[in-house]
Coordinates of C-alpha atoms and ligand atoms in Angstrom, one line a residue:
M10 CA 19.1 -29.8 -8.4
R11 CA 22.4 -31.0 -9.9
I12 CA 24.0 -28.7 -12.2
A13 CA 26.5 -28.8 -15.1
V14 CA 28.7 -26.0 -16.3
V15 CA 30.1 -26.3 -19.8
G16 CA 33.0 -24.1 -20.2
T17 CA 35.2 -23.2 -17.5
G18 CA 36.5 -19.7 -18.5
Y19 CA 35.5 -16.3 -16.5
V20 CA 31.5 -16.9 -16.7
G21 CA 31.5 -20.8 -16.1
L22 CA 34.1 -20.9 -13.5
V23 CA 32.5 -18.0 -11.4
S24 CA 28.8 -19.3 -11.9
A25 CA 30.1 -22.7 -10.9
A26 CA 31.8 -21.5 -7.8
C27 CA 28.7 -19.2 -6.9
F28 CA 26.4 -22.0 -7.4
A29 CA 28.4 -24.2 -5.2
R30 CA 28.6 -21.6 -2.4
A31 CA 24.9 -22.0 -2.5
G32 CA 24.9 -25.6 -1.6
Q33 CA 24.7 -27.0 -5.2
H34 CA 26.5 -29.6 -6.8
V35 CA 28.3 -28.5 -10.2
A36 CA 30.2 -30.8 -12.8
C37 CA 32.6 -28.4 -14.5
I38 CA 33.2 -29.3 -18.1
D39 CA 36.0 -28.0 -20.6
I40 CA 37.5 -29.4 -23.6
D41 CA 40.8 -27.7 -22.7
D42 CA 42.5 -30.9 -20.8
K43 CA 45.1 -28.6 -19.5
K44 CA 42.5 -26.2 -17.7
I45 CA 40.7 -29.4 -16.4
S46 CA 43.9 -31.0 -14.8
M47 CA 44.9 -27.5 -13.3
L48 CA 41.7 -27.2 -11.7
D49 CA 41.7 -30.5 -10.4
Q50 CA 45.0 -29.9 -8.6
G51 CA 43.5 -26.7 -7.2
E52 CA 45.0 -24.2 -9.6
I53 CA 42.9 -21.5 -11.1
P54 CA 43.6 -20.5 -14.6
I55 CA 42.6 -16.9 -14.6
Y56 CA 42.9 -13.9 -12.0
E57 CA 39.3 -12.9 -10.7
P58 CA 39.3 -11.4 -7.0
G59 CA 37.9 -14.0 -4.7
L60 CA 37.6 -17.0 -7.3
A61 CA 40.4 -19.0 -6.0
D62 CA 38.8 -19.1 -2.4
A63 CA 35.5 -20.0 -3.7
I64 CA 36.8 -22.7 -5.8
I65 CA 39.1 -24.1 -3.2
E66 CA 36.0 -24.0 -0.8
G67 CA 33.7 -25.8 -3.4
R68 CA 36.2 -28.6 -3.8
S69 CA 36.9 -28.8 -0.2
R70 CA 32.8 -29.7 0.2
N71 CA 33.1 -32.0 -2.8
R72 CA 30.6 -29.9 -4.3
L73 CA 32.6 -29.1 -7.4
S74 CA 34.0 -31.6 -9.7
F75 CA 36.0 -31.0 -13.2
A76 CA 35.9 -33.1 -16.4
S77 CA 36.9 -32.7 -20.0
D78 CA 34.0 -35.2 -21.2
A79 CA 30.5 -34.1 -21.8
S80 CA 29.3 -37.1 -20.3
A81 CA 29.8 -35.7 -16.9
A82 CA 26.6 -33.8 -17.4
K83 CA 24.6 -37.0 -17.8
D84 CA 22.9 -36.5 -14.3
A85 CA 22.5 -32.7 -14.5
D86 CA 19.1 -31.2 -14.2
V87 CA 20.2 -28.0 -15.4
V88 CA 23.2 -27.8 -18.0
F89 CA 24.5 -24.1 -18.2
I90 CA 26.7 -23.5 -21.4
A91 CA 29.4 -20.7 -20.7
V92 CA 31.5 -21.4 -23.7
G93 CA 32.9 -18.4 -25.7
T94 CA 31.3 -16.7 -28.5
P95 CA 33.9 -14.4 -30.1
A96 CA 33.2 -12.3 -33.0
R97 CA 33.9 -14.1 -36.4
P98 CA 36.8 -12.4 -38.1
S99 CA 35.5 -12.7 -41.4
D100 CA 32.1 -10.5 -41.0
G101 CA 31.6 -9.9 -37.0
H102 CA 28.6 -12.1 -36.5
A103 CA 29.0 -13.8 -33.1
D104 CA 30.8 -17.3 -33.8
L105 CA 28.8 -20.1 -32.7
S106 CA 31.1 -23.0 -33.2
Q107 CA 31.8 -23.4 -29.7
I108 CA 28.0 -23.3 -28.9
Y109 CA 27.3 -25.9 -31.3
A110 CA 30.1 -28.2 -30.7
A111 CA 29.1 -28.0 -26.9
V112 CA 25.6 -29.0 -27.8
E113 CA 26.7 -31.7 -30.0
G114 CA 28.6 -33.3 -27.0
L115 CA 25.9 -32.9 -24.7
A116 CA 22.7 -34.0 -26.9
P117 CA 23.6 -37.9 -26.5
V118 CA 24.0 -37.8 -22.8
L119 CA 21.4 -35.4 -21.3
K120 CA 18.7 -36.9 -19.1
D121 CA 14.9 -36.5 -19.5
G122 CA 13.5 -33.4 -17.8
S123 CA 16.8 -31.2 -18.0
I124 CA 17.1 -27.7 -18.8
I125 CA 19.7 -26.6 -21.3
V126 CA 20.7 -22.8 -20.8
T127 CA 22.7 -20.5 -22.5
K128 CA 24.5 -18.3 -20.2
S129 CA 26.8 -17.4 -23.0
T130 CA 25.9 -14.3 -25.0
V131 CA 24.2 -15.4 -27.9
P132 CA 22.2 -13.8 -30.9
L133 CA 18.4 -14.2 -31.4
G134 CA 17.2 -17.3 -32.1
T135 CA 20.1 -19.5 -30.7
G136 CA 18.0 -21.3 -28.4
D137 CA 15.7 -22.1 -31.3
A138 CA 18.6 -23.8 -33.2
I139 CA 19.8 -25.5 -30.2
E140 CA 16.4 -27.0 -29.5
H141 CA 16.2 -28.1 -33.1
M142 CA 19.7 -29.7 -33.1
I143 CA 19.1 -31.7 -29.5
R144 CA 15.4 -32.7 -31.1
S145 CA 17.0 -34.0 -34.2
V146 CA 19.3 -36.3 -32.3
R147 CA 16.9 -37.3 -29.3
P148 CA 13.5 -36.9 -30.7
E149 CA 12.0 -38.7 -27.7
L150 CA 14.1 -36.6 -25.1
D151 CA 12.0 -34.6 -22.6
F152 CA 14.0 -31.0 -22.2
D153 CA 13.9 -27.3 -22.4
V154 CA 16.2 -24.7 -23.8
A155 CA 16.3 -21.4 -21.8
S156 CA 18.2 -18.1 -22.2
N157 CA 19.9 -17.0 -18.8
P158 CA 22.5 -14.4 -20.1
E159 CA 25.2 -13.3 -17.6
F160 CA 25.9 -9.7 -16.8
L161 CA 28.9 -10.0 -14.4
R162 CA 31.8 -7.8 -14.8
A163 CA 35.4 -9.2 -14.7
G164 CA 37.3 -7.8 -11.6
C165 CA 33.9 -7.9 -9.4
A166 CA 32.5 -11.2 -11.0
L167 CA 31.5 -13.0 -8.0
N168 CA 29.8 -9.9 -6.4
D169 CA 28.0 -9.3 -9.6
F170 CA 26.9 -12.9 -9.7
M171 CA 25.8 -13.0 -6.1
R172 CA 24.2 -9.6 -6.0
P173 CA 23.2 -9.0 -9.4
D174 CA 21.0 -5.7 -10.5
R175 CA 18.8 -8.3 -12.4
D176 CA 19.1 -12.2 -13.7
V177 CA 17.1 -12.6 -16.7
I178 CA 15.2 -15.8 -17.2
G179 CA 14.1 -16.4 -20.8
A180 CA 12.2 -19.7 -21.5
Q181 CA 9.3 -20.9 -23.7
D182 CA 8.0 -23.0 -20.6
D183 CA 6.5 -21.9 -17.4
F184 CA 7.7 -24.9 -15.6
A185 CA 11.6 -24.5 -16.9
A186 CA 11.4 -21.0 -15.9
A187 CA 10.0 -21.7 -12.6
R188 CA 12.8 -24.3 -11.8
L189 CA 15.5 -21.7 -12.8
M190 CA 13.7 -19.1 -10.5
K191 CA 14.2 -21.4 -7.8
L192 CA 17.5 -22.2 -8.5
Y193 CA 18.5 -18.4 -8.2
R194 CA 16.5 -17.9 -5.3
N195 CA 18.6 -20.6 -3.5
V196 CA 21.6 -18.6 -4.3
G197 CA 19.8 -15.8 -2.5
I198 CA 18.3 -13.4 -5.3
Q199 CA 15.4 -11.8 -4.3
R200 CA 12.3 -12.4 -6.4
Q201 CA 12.0 -8.8 -7.6
R202 CA 15.7 -9.0 -9.4
I203 CA 14.5 -12.0 -11.3
L204 CA 12.9 -11.1 -14.6
V205 CA 11.3 -13.7 -16.5
T206 CA 10.7 -13.3 -20.4
D207 CA 10.5 -15.3 -23.6
R208 CA 13.8 -16.9 -24.8
R209 CA 14.2 -14.4 -27.6
S210 CA 13.8 -11.3 -25.8
A211 CA 16.3 -12.6 -23.0
E212 CA 18.8 -13.4 -25.8
L213 CA 18.4 -9.7 -27.2
I214 CA 18.4 -8.1 -23.5
K215 CA 22.2 -8.9 -22.9
Y216 CA 23.2 -7.3 -26.5
A217 CA 21.0 -4.4 -25.7
A218 CA 22.5 -3.8 -22.5
N219 CA 26.0 -4.2 -23.5
G220 CA 25.4 -2.1 -26.7
F221 CA 23.9 0.8 -24.4
L222 CA 27.0 0.8 -22.2
A223 CA 29.2 1.0 -25.0
T224 CA 27.3 4.0 -26.4
K225 CA 27.8 5.9 -23.2
I226 CA 31.6 5.2 -23.2
A227 CA 32.0 6.2 -26.9
F228 CA 30.0 9.1 -26.6
I229 CA 31.9 10.6 -23.3
N230 CA 35.1 10.1 -25.1
E231 CA 34.0 12.0 -28.0
V232 CA 32.7 14.8 -25.6
A233 CA 36.3 14.3 -23.8
G234 CA 37.7 15.1 -27.5
L235 CA 35.6 18.2 -27.7
C236 CA 36.8 19.2 -24.3
E237 CA 40.7 19.1 -25.3
K238 CA 40.1 21.1 -28.6
A239 CA 37.6 23.7 -26.7
N240 CA 39.5 24.1 -23.4
A241 CA 36.8 22.8 -21.4
R242 CA 37.0 20.3 -18.6
I243 CA 35.9 16.8 -18.9
G244 CA 35.9 16.1 -15.2
D245 CA 33.4 18.8 -14.6
V246 CA 31.1 17.7 -17.6
T247 CA 30.9 14.2 -16.7
R248 CA 30.1 15.2 -12.9
A249 CA 27.4 17.5 -13.9
I250 CA 25.6 15.3 -16.4
G251 CA 26.2 12.1 -14.3
L252 CA 24.6 13.9 -11.3
D253 CA 21.1 13.9 -13.2
H254 CA 19.8 10.8 -12.2
R255 CA 18.4 9.9 -15.8
I256 CA 22.0 9.4 -16.8
G257 CA 24.0 8.3 -14.0
M258 CA 27.5 8.4 -13.3
Q259 CA 28.7 5.2 -14.3
Y260 CA 30.4 4.3 -17.7
L261 CA 30.9 8.0 -18.0
Q262 CA 34.7 8.0 -17.5
P263 CA 36.5 8.9 -20.4
G264 CA 39.5 6.8 -21.6
P265 CA 41.5 5.0 -24.2
G266 CA 38.1 3.4 -25.8
F267 CA 36.6 0.4 -24.8
G268 CA 37.9 -3.1 -25.2
G269 CA 37.3 -6.5 -23.6
S270 CA 35.9 -9.8 -23.9
C271 CA 32.3 -8.2 -24.3
F272 CA 31.8 -4.9 -25.5
P273 CA 33.4 -4.9 -29.0
K274 CA 32.4 -8.2 -30.0
D275 CA 28.7 -7.7 -28.6
A276 CA 28.3 -4.4 -30.0
R277 CA 29.4 -5.8 -33.5
A278 CA 26.9 -8.9 -33.3
L279 CA 24.2 -6.3 -32.5
A280 CA 24.9 -4.5 -35.5
K281 CA 24.9 -7.7 -37.5
M282 CA 21.5 -8.7 -36.1
G283 CA 20.3 -5.6 -37.2
E284 CA 21.2 -6.1 -40.7
D285 CA 20.1 -9.5 -40.8
Y286 CA 16.6 -8.4 -39.4
E287 CA 16.5 -5.5 -41.6
A288 CA 16.2 -3.2 -38.6
P289 CA 19.6 -1.6 -38.8
M290 CA 21.5 -0.4 -35.6
R291 CA 22.8 2.8 -36.9
V292 CA 23.5 4.0 -33.5
I293 CA 25.7 1.0 -32.7
E294 CA 27.5 1.1 -36.0
T295 CA 28.5 4.7 -35.4
V296 CA 29.9 3.5 -31.8
L297 CA 32.0 0.7 -33.2
A298 CA 33.8 3.2 -35.7
S299 CA 34.1 5.7 -33.2
N300 CA 35.8 3.4 -30.8
E301 CA 37.9 2.2 -33.5
A302 CA 39.4 5.5 -34.2
R303 CA 39.5 6.2 -30.5
K304 CA 41.7 3.2 -29.9
R305 CA 43.7 4.0 -32.9
S306 CA 44.3 7.5 -31.8
M307 CA 46.2 6.5 -28.7
A308 CA 49.4 6.0 -30.4
R309 CA 49.3 9.1 -32.2
R310 CA 48.4 11.0 -28.8
V311 CA 51.8 9.6 -27.4
A312 CA 53.7 10.8 -30.8
V313 CA 52.2 14.1 -30.3
S314 CA 53.6 14.7 -27.1
H315 CA 57.0 14.0 -28.6
H316 CA 56.1 16.3 -31.5
G317 CA 55.8 13.2 -33.6
A318 CA 59.4 12.0 -33.3
L319 CA 59.0 8.7 -31.4
R320 CA 62.2 6.8 -33.0
G321 CA 64.5 6.0 -30.5
K322 CA 62.2 7.0 -27.5
T323 CA 61.6 4.8 -24.5
I324 CA 58.2 4.7 -23.5
A325 CA 56.6 2.7 -20.3
L326 CA 53.6 1.3 -20.5
L327 CA 51.7 0.8 -17.1
G328 CA 48.8 -1.5 -17.2
L329 CA 48.0 -4.1 -20.0
P330 CA 44.5 -5.8 -19.6
F331 CA 41.5 -3.9 -20.9
K332 CA 40.6 -2.9 -17.4
A333 CA 41.6 -3.1 -13.9
G334 CA 40.9 -6.2 -11.7
T335 CA 41.1 -8.9 -14.5
D336 CA 44.1 -10.3 -16.6
D337 CA 41.6 -10.3 -19.7
M338 CA 43.5 -9.0 -22.7
R339 CA 40.9 -9.7 -25.2
D340 CA 40.8 -6.2 -27.3
A341 CA 42.8 -4.6 -24.8
V342 CA 43.8 -1.1 -26.0
S343 CA 47.4 -1.7 -25.0
I344 CA 47.7 -4.1 -28.1
P345 CA 47.1 -1.5 -30.9
L346 CA 48.8 1.0 -28.7
A347 CA 52.0 -1.0 -28.4
Q348 CA 51.6 -1.9 -32.1
G349 CA 51.5 1.7 -33.2
L350 CA 54.4 2.8 -30.8
T351 CA 56.5 0.2 -32.1
D352 CA 55.7 1.1 -35.7
A353 CA 56.6 4.6 -35.0
G354 CA 60.2 3.5 -33.6
A355 CA 59.6 3.5 -29.7
I356 CA 61.2 1.4 -27.5
L357 CA 58.6 -0.2 -25.2
R358 CA 58.9 -1.2 -21.7
A359 CA 55.8 -2.8 -19.8
Y360 CA 54.6 -3.8 -16.3
D361 CA 51.2 -5.1 -15.2
P362 CA 50.4 -6.7 -11.8
V363 CA 48.5 -9.5 -13.2
A364 CA 48.4 -9.9 -16.9
M365 CA 51.9 -9.9 -18.1
D366 CA 52.0 -13.9 -18.8
R367 CA 48.7 -13.4 -21.3
A368 CA 50.0 -10.3 -22.6
R369 CA 53.6 -11.6 -23.8
D370 CA 52.0 -13.2 -27.0
L371 CA 49.9 -10.4 -27.8
L372 CA 52.2 -7.7 -27.8
P373 CA 54.9 -7.0 -30.3
P374 CA 57.8 -9.3 -29.8
R375 CA 60.4 -6.4 -28.7
V376 CA 58.4 -5.1 -25.6
R377 CA 60.6 -5.8 -22.5
F378 CA 58.3 -6.8 -19.6
C379 CA 59.4 -5.5 -16.3
G380 CA 59.1 -6.6 -12.7
S381 CA 57.6 -3.1 -11.5
A382 CA 56.3 0.3 -12.4
L383 CA 59.4 2.0 -11.4
E384 CA 61.5 -0.7 -13.4
A385 CA 59.4 -0.1 -16.5
A386 CA 59.8 3.7 -16.0
E387 CA 63.6 3.5 -16.0
G388 CA 65.2 5.6 -18.6
S389 CA 61.8 6.4 -20.2
D390 CA 60.7 9.5 -22.0
A391 CA 57.1 9.0 -21.0
V392 CA 55.2 7.0 -18.8
V393 CA 51.8 6.0 -20.2
V394 CA 49.0 4.8 -18.0
V395 CA 47.1 2.6 -20.1
T396 CA 45.1 0.5 -17.3
E397 CA 43.4 2.1 -14.0
W398 CA 45.2 -0.2 -11.3
K399 CA 44.9 1.6 -8.2
E400 CA 48.3 0.8 -7.3
F401 CA 49.6 3.2 -9.9
S402 CA 48.0 6.1 -8.1
R403 CA 50.1 5.2 -5.1
L404 CA 53.4 5.1 -6.7
D405 CA 56.5 6.9 -5.4
F406 CA 56.3 9.8 -8.1
R407 CA 59.4 11.6 -6.6
K408 CA 61.4 8.3 -7.3
L409 CA 59.6 7.7 -10.5
R410 CA 60.6 11.1 -12.0
K411 CA 64.3 10.3 -10.8
V412 CA 64.7 7.2 -12.8
M413 CA 62.8 8.7 -15.9
R414 CA 64.7 10.4 -18.6
T415 CA 61.9 12.7 -19.4
P416 CA 59.5 13.6 -16.7
L417 CA 56.0 13.1 -18.9
I418 CA 53.1 11.1 -17.6
I419 CA 50.3 10.5 -20.2
D420 CA 47.3 9.3 -18.2
L421 CA 45.0 7.6 -20.5
R422 CA 42.4 6.8 -17.5
N423 CA 42.5 10.3 -15.7
L424 CA 43.7 8.1 -12.5
L425 CA 46.5 10.4 -11.1
D426 CA 46.6 13.5 -9.4
E427 CA 47.5 16.1 -12.0
R428 CA 48.1 18.9 -9.4
E429 CA 50.9 16.4 -7.5
L430 CA 52.6 15.4 -10.4
Q431 CA 53.1 19.0 -12.0
S432 CA 54.1 20.1 -8.2
I433 CA 56.9 17.4 -8.5
G434 CA 57.9 18.8 -12.0
F435 CA 56.0 16.2 -14.2
R436 CA 54.5 17.2 -17.6
Y437 CA 50.8 15.8 -17.4
L438 CA 48.6 14.9 -20.0
G439 CA 45.4 13.5 -19.0
I440 CA 42.0 13.0 -21.1
G441 CA 39.7 15.7 -21.9
G442 CA 41.6 18.8 -20.9
S443 CA 43.1 19.7 -17.6
R444 CA 41.3 18.7 -14.6
R445 CA 42.9 21.7 -12.5
H446 CA 40.5 24.4 -11.3
A447 CA 40.4 27.4 -13.6
F448 CA 41.7 29.4 -10.5
E449 CA 44.6 27.6 -10.4
R450 CA 45.6 27.7 -14.0
S451 CA 44.8 31.5 -14.6
P452 CA 48.0 33.6 -14.5
A453 CA 49.1 35.1 -11.0
S454 CA 46.4 37.7 -10.0
K455 CA 47.7 41.2 -9.0
S456 CA 44.6 41.4 -6.7
P457 CA 45.6 40.1 -3.0
R458 CA 42.5 38.5 -2.6
R459 CA 42.4 36.6 -5.6
A460 CA 46.2 35.7 -5.3
S461 CA 45.1 34.2 -1.9
I462 CA 42.2 32.3 -3.9
Q463 CA 45.0 30.8 -6.2
R464 CA 46.9 29.8 -3.5
T465 CA 44.1 27.7 -1.7
R466 CA 44.6 24.3 -2.4
D467 CA 41.0 23.1 -2.7
A468 CA 39.2 25.3 -5.4
E469 CA 35.9 24.3 -4.0
E470 CA 37.1 26.0 -0.8
A471 CA 38.0 29.1 -2.7
L472 CA 34.8 29.3 -4.2
E473 CA 33.3 29.0 -0.7
S474 CA 35.4 31.6 0.6
I475 CA 34.2 34.2 -1.9
V476 CA 30.6 33.6 -1.3
A477 CA 31.1 33.8 2.5
G478 CA 32.9 37.1 1.8
E479 CA 30.0 38.7 -0.1
Ligands
NAD525 N1 33.9 -12.3 -19.6 C1 33.2 -11.7 -19.0 O1 33.0 -11.0 -18.4 C2 31.7 -12.1 -19.7 C3 30.5 -11.5 -19.1 C4 29.2 -11.7 -19.4 C5 28.8 -12.6 -20.4 N2 30.0 -13.2 -20.9 C6 29.8 -14.3 -22.1 O2 30.0 -15.4 -21.7 C7 30.5 -16.0 -22.6 C8 31.9 -16.9 -21.9 O3 32.9 -15.9 -21.6 P1 34.0 -16.2 -21.2 O4 34.7 -15.1 -21.0 O5 33.7 -17.0 -19.9 O6 34.7 -17.0 -22.2 P2 36.3 -17.7 -22.0 O7 36.9 -17.9 -23.2 O8 37.1 -17.4 -20.8 O9 35.9 -19.4 -21.8 C9 35.3 -20.2 -22.5 C10 35.5 -21.7 -22.2 O10 34.8 -22.5 -22.7 C11 35.7 -23.7 -23.2 N3 35.0 -24.5 -24.5 C12 35.2 -24.0 -25.6 N4 34.6 -24.9 -26.2 C13 34.1 -25.7 -25.5 C14 32.9 -27.1 -25.5 N5 32.7 -27.4 -26.6 N6 32.9 -27.8 -24.4 C15 33.4 -27.4 -23.3 N7 34.1 -26.4 -23.1 C16 34.2 -25.5 -24.3 C17 37.1 -23.1 -23.6 O11 37.8 -24.1 -23.6 C18 37.0 -21.9 -22.4 O12 37.5 -22.4 -21.2 C19 30.7 -15.3 -24.0 O13 29.5 -15.5 -24.5 C20 30.8 -14.4 -23.2 O14 30.3 -13.3 -24.2 C21 31.2 -12.8 -20.8

């Protein structure tokens, strides 16, 4: 099968590279000439682990080609559309203008027997609209329109594509479904991982999945807020509920609110679909409101740590994208956080290992971008961990403390070791209450046995020693 992928963003490039790895010939098409000429010269426009190698490999085997004209799809048996579907600023509906522009470009060049597949996340009924558009231009053309939503996660996208929990194929025609299934079987996806359904259900599956995950995050963030007020510990709560296999550990890490290119806009689009179909999505509407409030409250959290007086204080932001492993800055919490802190008069210094170029135009103009975490922390009154990059947990904290004016760390990801930082002399503020064991936090006991328990580094060990002594 010859494949074309329209849109060379995170999803398009990863899909194309993985199909090429599986031996397919893939024509990649994008209207962004600059991107196409970069790709043509072997430069990769985005950061995604493993992607550069996969693209270099595909090019060297002549399985990947890049073009800015839709006519490059003229020989394709399967055309994947992977263009953006951002939220429409006016009302939050999915903006389908990139989809329709792509279809307009493709319609005149499609060959008989081709399958046009939406990999982009598109609302219910988009496949019907695409079918109608193509039929109105090419009434004689034999073609199918299918839905194959993508579930990859930025940061581990290639692995997710090659080893998905499931692939969903939504088609109105068994023959089209079978051809797409064959394509994925060739990539190495097992039959039992491929779910075949109708086109509308496939379109909805993607929104329902993202809506559910967003709900989990918003829920645990609210529980974390309750822990802070009620002196309970979110770490123990998440561990205990996550061990319930009906709930599971994933997407239960409390943080500054969800962002990124998918959850916020997909949750909004799902709420809008509910309105359109008169099937209200009240849960999702609440999740969205809760998440917005959460993101906005992060600047306040930093201000409270300085008793509301941020004017003239220097704050270091470590990490800028919406999560670690990507340079994707879409809807990243660092944006409203930096704005809120700047509005309150703080002086900002920022560092990120991969996203500084993308962040420059999105953060307030006076943010100073630094070459390392240590440089960002110089002279600061607080270091705020915004993105959970592993390298931040391996910093030399003694050195960090020396360069800071005030030894305060605000860890919005509960990434760092609270106990270690406190022992070095930092004031540490995580999310959802202290993670230190109750024994360690209680005042020193007069009982020698209890005192020895308090000295025990590992609280689990301390408990074991009581149990063993009884
Ligand atoms: N990023 C993710 O992690 C992810 C995961 C799953 C699904 N999705 C969905 O996949 C879709 C694409 O997301 P993305 O993050 O890859 O988007 P992106 O914005 O990174 O890339 C979209 C690309 O499409 C190109 N484009 C726009 N209009 C075009 C046209 N008419 N013809 C050719 N190219 C055109 C743009 O220039 C851009 O390079 C979205 O619907 C998104 O919701 C994204």
